[in-house]
Short mmCIF file of C-alpha atoms in Angstrom, two decimals:
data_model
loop_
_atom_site.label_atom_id
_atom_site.label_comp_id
_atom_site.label_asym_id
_atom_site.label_seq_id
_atom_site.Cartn_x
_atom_site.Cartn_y
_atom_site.Cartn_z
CA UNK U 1 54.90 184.98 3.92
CA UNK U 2 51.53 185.62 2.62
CA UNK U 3 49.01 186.63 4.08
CA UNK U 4 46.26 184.04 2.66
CA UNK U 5 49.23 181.09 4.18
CA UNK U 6 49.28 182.76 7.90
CA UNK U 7 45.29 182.97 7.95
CA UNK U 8 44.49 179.42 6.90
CA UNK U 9 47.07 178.54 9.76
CA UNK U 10 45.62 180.32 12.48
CA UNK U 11 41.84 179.39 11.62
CA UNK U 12 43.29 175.33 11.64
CA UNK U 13 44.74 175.97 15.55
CA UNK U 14 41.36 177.88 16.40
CA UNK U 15 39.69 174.81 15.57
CA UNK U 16 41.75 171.96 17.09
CA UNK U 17 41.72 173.83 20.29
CA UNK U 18 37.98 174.41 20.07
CA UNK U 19 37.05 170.77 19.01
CA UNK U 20 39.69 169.16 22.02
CA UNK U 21 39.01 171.04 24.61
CA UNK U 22 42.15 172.80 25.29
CA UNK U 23 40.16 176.18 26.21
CA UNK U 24 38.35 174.45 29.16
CA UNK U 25 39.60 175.00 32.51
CA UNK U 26 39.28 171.75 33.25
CA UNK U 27 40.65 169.62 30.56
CA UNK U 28 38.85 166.44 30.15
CA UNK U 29 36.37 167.23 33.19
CA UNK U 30 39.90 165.79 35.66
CA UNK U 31 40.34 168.96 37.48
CA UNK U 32 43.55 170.68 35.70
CA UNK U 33 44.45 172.17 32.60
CA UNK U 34 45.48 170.99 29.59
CA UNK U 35 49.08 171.53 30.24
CA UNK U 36 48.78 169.80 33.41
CA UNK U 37 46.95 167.01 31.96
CA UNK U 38 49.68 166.62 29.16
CA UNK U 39 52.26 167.06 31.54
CA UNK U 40 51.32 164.25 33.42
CA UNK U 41 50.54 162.51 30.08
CA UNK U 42 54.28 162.86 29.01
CA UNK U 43 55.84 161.15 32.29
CA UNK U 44 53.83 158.22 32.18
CA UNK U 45 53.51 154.83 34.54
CA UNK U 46 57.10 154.46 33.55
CA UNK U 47 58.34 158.31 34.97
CA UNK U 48 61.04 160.52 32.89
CA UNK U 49 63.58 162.38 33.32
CA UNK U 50 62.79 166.14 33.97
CA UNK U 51 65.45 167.20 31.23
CA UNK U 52 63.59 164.75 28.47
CA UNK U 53 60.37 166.42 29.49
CA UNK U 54 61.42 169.80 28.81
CA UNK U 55 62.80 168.92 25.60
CA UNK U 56 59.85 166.94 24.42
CA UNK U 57 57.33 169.77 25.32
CA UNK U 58 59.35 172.49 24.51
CA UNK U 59 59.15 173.88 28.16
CA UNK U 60 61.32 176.62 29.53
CA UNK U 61 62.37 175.15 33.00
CA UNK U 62 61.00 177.84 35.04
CA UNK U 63 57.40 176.96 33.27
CA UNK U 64 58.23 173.12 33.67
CA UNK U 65 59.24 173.45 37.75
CA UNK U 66 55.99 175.14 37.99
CA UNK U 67 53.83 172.71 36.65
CA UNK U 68 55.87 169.77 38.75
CA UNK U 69 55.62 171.81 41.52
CA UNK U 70 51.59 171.84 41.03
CA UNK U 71 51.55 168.16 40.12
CA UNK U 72 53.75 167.11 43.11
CA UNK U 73 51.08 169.75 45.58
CA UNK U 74 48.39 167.58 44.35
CA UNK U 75 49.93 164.28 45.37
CA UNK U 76 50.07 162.84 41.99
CA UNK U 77 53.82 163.17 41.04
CA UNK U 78 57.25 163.16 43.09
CA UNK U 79 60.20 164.39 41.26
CA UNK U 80 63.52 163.75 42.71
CA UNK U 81 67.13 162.28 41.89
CA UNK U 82 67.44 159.03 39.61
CA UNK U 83 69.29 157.39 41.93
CA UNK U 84 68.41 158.64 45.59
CA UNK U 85 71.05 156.67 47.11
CA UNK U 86 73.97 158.51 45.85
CA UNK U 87 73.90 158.79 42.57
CA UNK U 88 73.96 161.71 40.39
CA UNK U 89 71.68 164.16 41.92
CA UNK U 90 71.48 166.38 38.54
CA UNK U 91 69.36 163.88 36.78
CA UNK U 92 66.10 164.74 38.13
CA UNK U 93 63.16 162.16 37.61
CA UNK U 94 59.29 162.75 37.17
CA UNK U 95 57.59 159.97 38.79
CA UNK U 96 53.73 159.09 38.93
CA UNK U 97 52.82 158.26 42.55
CA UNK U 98 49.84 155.77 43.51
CA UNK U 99 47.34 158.39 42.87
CA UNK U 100 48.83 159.76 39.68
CA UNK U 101 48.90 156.10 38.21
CA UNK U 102 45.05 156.36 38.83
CA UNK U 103 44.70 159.67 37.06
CA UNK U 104 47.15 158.81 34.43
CA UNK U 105 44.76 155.69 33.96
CA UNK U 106 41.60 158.27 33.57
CA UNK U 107 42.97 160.71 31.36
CA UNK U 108 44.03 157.74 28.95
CA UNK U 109 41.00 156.61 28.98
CA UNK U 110 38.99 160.04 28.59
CA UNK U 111 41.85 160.39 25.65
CA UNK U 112 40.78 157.63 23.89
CA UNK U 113 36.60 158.20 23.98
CA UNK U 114 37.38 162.21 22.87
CA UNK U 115 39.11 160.57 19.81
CA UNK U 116 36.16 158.19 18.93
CA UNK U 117 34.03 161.54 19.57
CA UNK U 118 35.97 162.91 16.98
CA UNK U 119 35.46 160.18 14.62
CA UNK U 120 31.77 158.88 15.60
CA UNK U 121 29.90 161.43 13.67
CA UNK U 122 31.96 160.67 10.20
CA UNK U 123 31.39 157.79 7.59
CA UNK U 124 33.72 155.33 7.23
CA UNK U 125 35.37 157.15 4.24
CA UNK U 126 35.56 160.44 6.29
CA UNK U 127 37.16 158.88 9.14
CA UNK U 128 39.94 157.17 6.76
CA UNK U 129 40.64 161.03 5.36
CA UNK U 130 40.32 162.58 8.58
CA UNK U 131 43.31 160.07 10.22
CA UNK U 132 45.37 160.32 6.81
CA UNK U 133 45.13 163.93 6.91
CA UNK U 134 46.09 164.45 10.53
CA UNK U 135 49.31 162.11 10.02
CA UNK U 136 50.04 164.01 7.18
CA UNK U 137 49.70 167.09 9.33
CA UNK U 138 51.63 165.54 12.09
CA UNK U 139 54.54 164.98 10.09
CA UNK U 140 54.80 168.19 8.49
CA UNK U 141 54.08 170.01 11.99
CA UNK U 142 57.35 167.89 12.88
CA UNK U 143 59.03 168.65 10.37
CA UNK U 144 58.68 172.75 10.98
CA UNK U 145 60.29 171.89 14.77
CA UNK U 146 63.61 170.60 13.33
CA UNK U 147 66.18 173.57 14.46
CA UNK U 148 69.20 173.78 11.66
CA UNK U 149 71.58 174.90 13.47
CA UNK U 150 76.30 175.55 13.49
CA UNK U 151 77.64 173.09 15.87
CA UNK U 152 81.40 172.15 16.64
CA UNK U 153 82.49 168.98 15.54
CA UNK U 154 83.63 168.10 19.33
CA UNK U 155 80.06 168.36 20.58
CA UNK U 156 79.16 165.20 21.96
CA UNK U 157 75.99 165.32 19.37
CA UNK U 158 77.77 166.12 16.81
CA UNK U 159 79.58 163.27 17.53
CA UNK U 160 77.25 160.67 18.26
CA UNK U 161 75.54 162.04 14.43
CA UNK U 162 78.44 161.94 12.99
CA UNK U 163 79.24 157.81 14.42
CA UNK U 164 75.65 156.95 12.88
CA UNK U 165 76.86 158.63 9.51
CA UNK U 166 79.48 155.64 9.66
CA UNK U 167 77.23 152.72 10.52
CA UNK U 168 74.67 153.79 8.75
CA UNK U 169 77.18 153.85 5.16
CA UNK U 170 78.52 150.82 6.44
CA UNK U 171 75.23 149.32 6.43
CA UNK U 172 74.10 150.10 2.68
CA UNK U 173 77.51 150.43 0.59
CA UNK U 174 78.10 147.02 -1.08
CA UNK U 175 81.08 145.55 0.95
CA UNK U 176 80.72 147.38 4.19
CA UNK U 177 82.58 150.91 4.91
CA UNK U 178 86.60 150.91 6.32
CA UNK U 179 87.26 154.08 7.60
CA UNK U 180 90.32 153.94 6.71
CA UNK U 181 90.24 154.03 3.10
CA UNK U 182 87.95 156.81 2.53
CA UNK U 183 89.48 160.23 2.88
CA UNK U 184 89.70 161.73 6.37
CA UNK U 185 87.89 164.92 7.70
CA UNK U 186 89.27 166.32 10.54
CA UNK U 187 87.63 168.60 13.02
CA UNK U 188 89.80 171.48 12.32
CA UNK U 189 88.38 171.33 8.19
CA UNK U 190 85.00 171.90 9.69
CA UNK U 191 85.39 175.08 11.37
CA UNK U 192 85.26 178.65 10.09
CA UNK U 193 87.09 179.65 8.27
CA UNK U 194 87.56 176.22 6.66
CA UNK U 195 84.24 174.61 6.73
CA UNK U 196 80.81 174.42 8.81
CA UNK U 197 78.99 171.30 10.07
CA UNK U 198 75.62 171.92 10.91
CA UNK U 199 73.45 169.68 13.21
CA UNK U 200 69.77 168.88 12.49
CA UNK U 201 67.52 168.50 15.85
CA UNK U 202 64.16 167.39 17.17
CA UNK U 203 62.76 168.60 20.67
CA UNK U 204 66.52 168.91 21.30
CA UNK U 205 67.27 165.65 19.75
CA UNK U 206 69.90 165.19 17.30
CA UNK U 207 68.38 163.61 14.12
CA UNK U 208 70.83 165.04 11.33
CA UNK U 209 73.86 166.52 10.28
CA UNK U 210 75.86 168.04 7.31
CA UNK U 211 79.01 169.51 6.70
CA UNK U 212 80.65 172.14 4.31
CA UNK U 213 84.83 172.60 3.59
CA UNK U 214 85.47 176.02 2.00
CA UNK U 215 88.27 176.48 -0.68
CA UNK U 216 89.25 179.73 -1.30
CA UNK U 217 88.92 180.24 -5.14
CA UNK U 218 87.13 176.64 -5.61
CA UNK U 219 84.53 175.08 -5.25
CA UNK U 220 83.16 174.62 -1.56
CA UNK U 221 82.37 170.52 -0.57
CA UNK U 222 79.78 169.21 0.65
CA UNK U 223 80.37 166.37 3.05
CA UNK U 224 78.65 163.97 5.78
CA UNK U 225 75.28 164.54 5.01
CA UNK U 226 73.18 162.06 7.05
CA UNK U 227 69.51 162.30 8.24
CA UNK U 228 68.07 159.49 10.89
CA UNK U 229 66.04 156.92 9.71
CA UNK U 230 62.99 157.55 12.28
CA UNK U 231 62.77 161.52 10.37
CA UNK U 232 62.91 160.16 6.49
CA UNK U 233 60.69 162.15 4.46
CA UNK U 234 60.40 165.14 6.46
CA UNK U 235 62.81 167.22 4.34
CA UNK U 236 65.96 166.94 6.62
CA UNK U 237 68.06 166.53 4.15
CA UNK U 238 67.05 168.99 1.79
CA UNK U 239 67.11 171.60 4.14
CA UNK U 240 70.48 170.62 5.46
CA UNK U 241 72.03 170.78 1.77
CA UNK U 242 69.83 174.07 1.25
CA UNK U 243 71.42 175.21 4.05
CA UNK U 244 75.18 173.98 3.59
CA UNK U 245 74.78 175.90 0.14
CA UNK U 246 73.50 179.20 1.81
CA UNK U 247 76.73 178.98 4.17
CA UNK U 248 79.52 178.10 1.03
CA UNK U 249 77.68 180.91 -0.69
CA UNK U 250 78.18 183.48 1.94
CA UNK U 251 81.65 182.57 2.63
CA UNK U 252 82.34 183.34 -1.33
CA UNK U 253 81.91 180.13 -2.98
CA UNK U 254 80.52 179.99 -6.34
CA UNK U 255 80.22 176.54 -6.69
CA UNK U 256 79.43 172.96 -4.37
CA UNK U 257 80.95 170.08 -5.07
CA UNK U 258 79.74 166.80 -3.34
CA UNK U 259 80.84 162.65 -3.90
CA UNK U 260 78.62 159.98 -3.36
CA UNK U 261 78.24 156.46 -3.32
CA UNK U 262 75.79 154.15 -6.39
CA UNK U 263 74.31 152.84 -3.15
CA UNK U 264 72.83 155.71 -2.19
CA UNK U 265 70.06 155.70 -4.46
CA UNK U 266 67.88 158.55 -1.97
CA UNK U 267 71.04 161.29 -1.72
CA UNK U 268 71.60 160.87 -5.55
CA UNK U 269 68.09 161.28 -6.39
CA UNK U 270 67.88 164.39 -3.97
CA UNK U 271 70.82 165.98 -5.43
CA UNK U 272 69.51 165.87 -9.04
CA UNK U 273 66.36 167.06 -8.02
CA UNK U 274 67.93 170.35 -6.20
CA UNK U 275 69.97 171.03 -9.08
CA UNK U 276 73.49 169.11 -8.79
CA UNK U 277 74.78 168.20 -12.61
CA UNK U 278 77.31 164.86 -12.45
CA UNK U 279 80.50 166.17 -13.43
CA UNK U 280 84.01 164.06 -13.93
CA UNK U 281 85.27 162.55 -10.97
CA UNK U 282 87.79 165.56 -8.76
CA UNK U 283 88.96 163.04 -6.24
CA UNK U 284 90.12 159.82 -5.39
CA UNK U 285 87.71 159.18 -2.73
CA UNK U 286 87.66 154.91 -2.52
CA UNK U 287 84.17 154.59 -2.03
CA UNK U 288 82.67 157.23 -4.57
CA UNK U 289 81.02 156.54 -7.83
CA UNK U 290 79.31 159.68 -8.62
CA UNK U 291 80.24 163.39 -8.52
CA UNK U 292 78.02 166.43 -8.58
CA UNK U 293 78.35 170.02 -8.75
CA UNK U 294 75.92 172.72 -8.64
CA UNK U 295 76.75 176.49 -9.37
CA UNK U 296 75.40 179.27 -6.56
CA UNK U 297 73.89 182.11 -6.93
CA UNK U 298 75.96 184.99 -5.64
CA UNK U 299 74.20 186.37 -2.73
CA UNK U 300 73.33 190.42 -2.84
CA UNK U 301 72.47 192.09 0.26
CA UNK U 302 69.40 193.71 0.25
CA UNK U 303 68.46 197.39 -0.77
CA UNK U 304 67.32 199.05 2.63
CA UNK U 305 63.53 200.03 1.75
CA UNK U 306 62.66 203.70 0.98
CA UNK U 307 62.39 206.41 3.17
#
């Protein structure tokens, strides 16, 4: 990474955390610290669940209890079962008392006249690049927390990815999507040594998936690539297929091979742009129009550095 990259980073955090207040020990002049404060933020008039909390901050649950624990202490939060008349006890829920409704009301409040502070000094024009930049960072921040990540086929989020790959084809292609006449793909073709699926996530959330089947002395095939519609643009997909080529090239593959649908007019331009050439059709897949291949570069371990 260079150097110039990691600098320009770090003097960008110095500032927001200057210019918010996040080095005050009392954030927004309520008595707490920021990660109280956003803490509290998170569970809202409506409470959460202490699992979707964690996930959302990107807590460790020992930090998380602590912070509850100091929240709860301070009369402003109880946190307890979802149903506490029998149900199941593991789902633990955050929930704003009387008094934490009151302070949740404050701190949005405060929130919303540190923003204007923000903006008050600017023109017009500078406000309108200051908010366009800062989605612009937003969604690239976001899209440097997606985890890429191996997953079995059985997991229940592979599943539930996999079940949105369906409705969401069934949804675009021209005439709807039957299962049944599109080639299967079992679980078994998408383990090693056959085949990977990896599974795209977002504060824990699944938002993605793709899969790989390996063929000894062919080409590997790409299959199942889906991203969710709430993450388009963040460059899910790419890095999934970036990624499903890394894995067919390390398991020997020279070559990808990948069938697609006309309808598909996003995937298709995606896979010309990252280097896939349409070749003759090597199936009989019902619902495919267009085939691509791309060759892979054969990966060389590197040369250990010099004594």
């Amino acid at each position: 990474m260079e150097p110039a990259l990691i600098a320009a980073v770090r003097r960008f955090n110095r500032t927001v955390t200057q210019r918010v207040g996040a080095l005050d020990d009392e954030y927004m002049a309520q008595g707490r610290p920021l990660g109280q404060a956003r803490l509290l933020r998170e569970i809202g008039p409506a409470g959460a669940e202490v699992a979707a909390l964690r996930a959302r901050l990107g807590l460790d649950s020992g930090h998380l209890s602590r912070l509850l624990r100091t929240l709860e202490n301070d009369g402003l939060v109880t946190v307890g079962p979802v149903d506490r008349t029998g149900g199941d006890g593991r789902v633990r829920v955050a929930t704003l008392t009387d008094a934490g409704q009151t302070q949740w009301a404050d701190l949005d409040q405060r929130s919303d006249e540190l923003a204007a502070s923000i903006l008050e000094p600017l023109t017009a024009t500078r406000r309108e690049r200051l908010v366009t930049a800062m989605a612009e960072v937003e969604r690239l921040l976001m899209g440097s927390m997606v985890v890429i990540e191996q997953c079995p086929p059985s997991d229940r989020r592979a599943r539930a990815c996999l079940r949105a790959y369906v409705r969401d084809i069934a949804r675009r292609f021209d005439g709807g999507f039957d299962p049944a006449l599109s080639k299967p793909l079992p679980d078994e073709a998408l383990v090693p040594p056959n085949g990977v699926l990896l599974l795209a996530t977002l504060n824990s959330e699944p938002i993605g998936c793709g899969a790989v089947k390996l063929h000894p002395g062919a080409p590997a095939e790409v299959k199942r690539v889906w991203v969710a519609d709430t993450v388009r643009g963040l460059g899910v997909g790419r890095r999934l297929l970036g990624e499903l080529e890394r894995h067919a090239a390390e398991s020997g593959a020279t070559a990808v091979r990948l069938d697609t649908n006309r309808d598909l007019t996003e995937a298709i331009a995606l896979y010309r742009a990252t280097g896939y050439r349409e070749i003759e059709a090597y199936n009989t897949e019902h619902y495919a129009h267009h085939w691509f291949e791309k060759q892979l570069s054969r990966l060389v371990s590197p040369s250990p550095p010099p004594r």
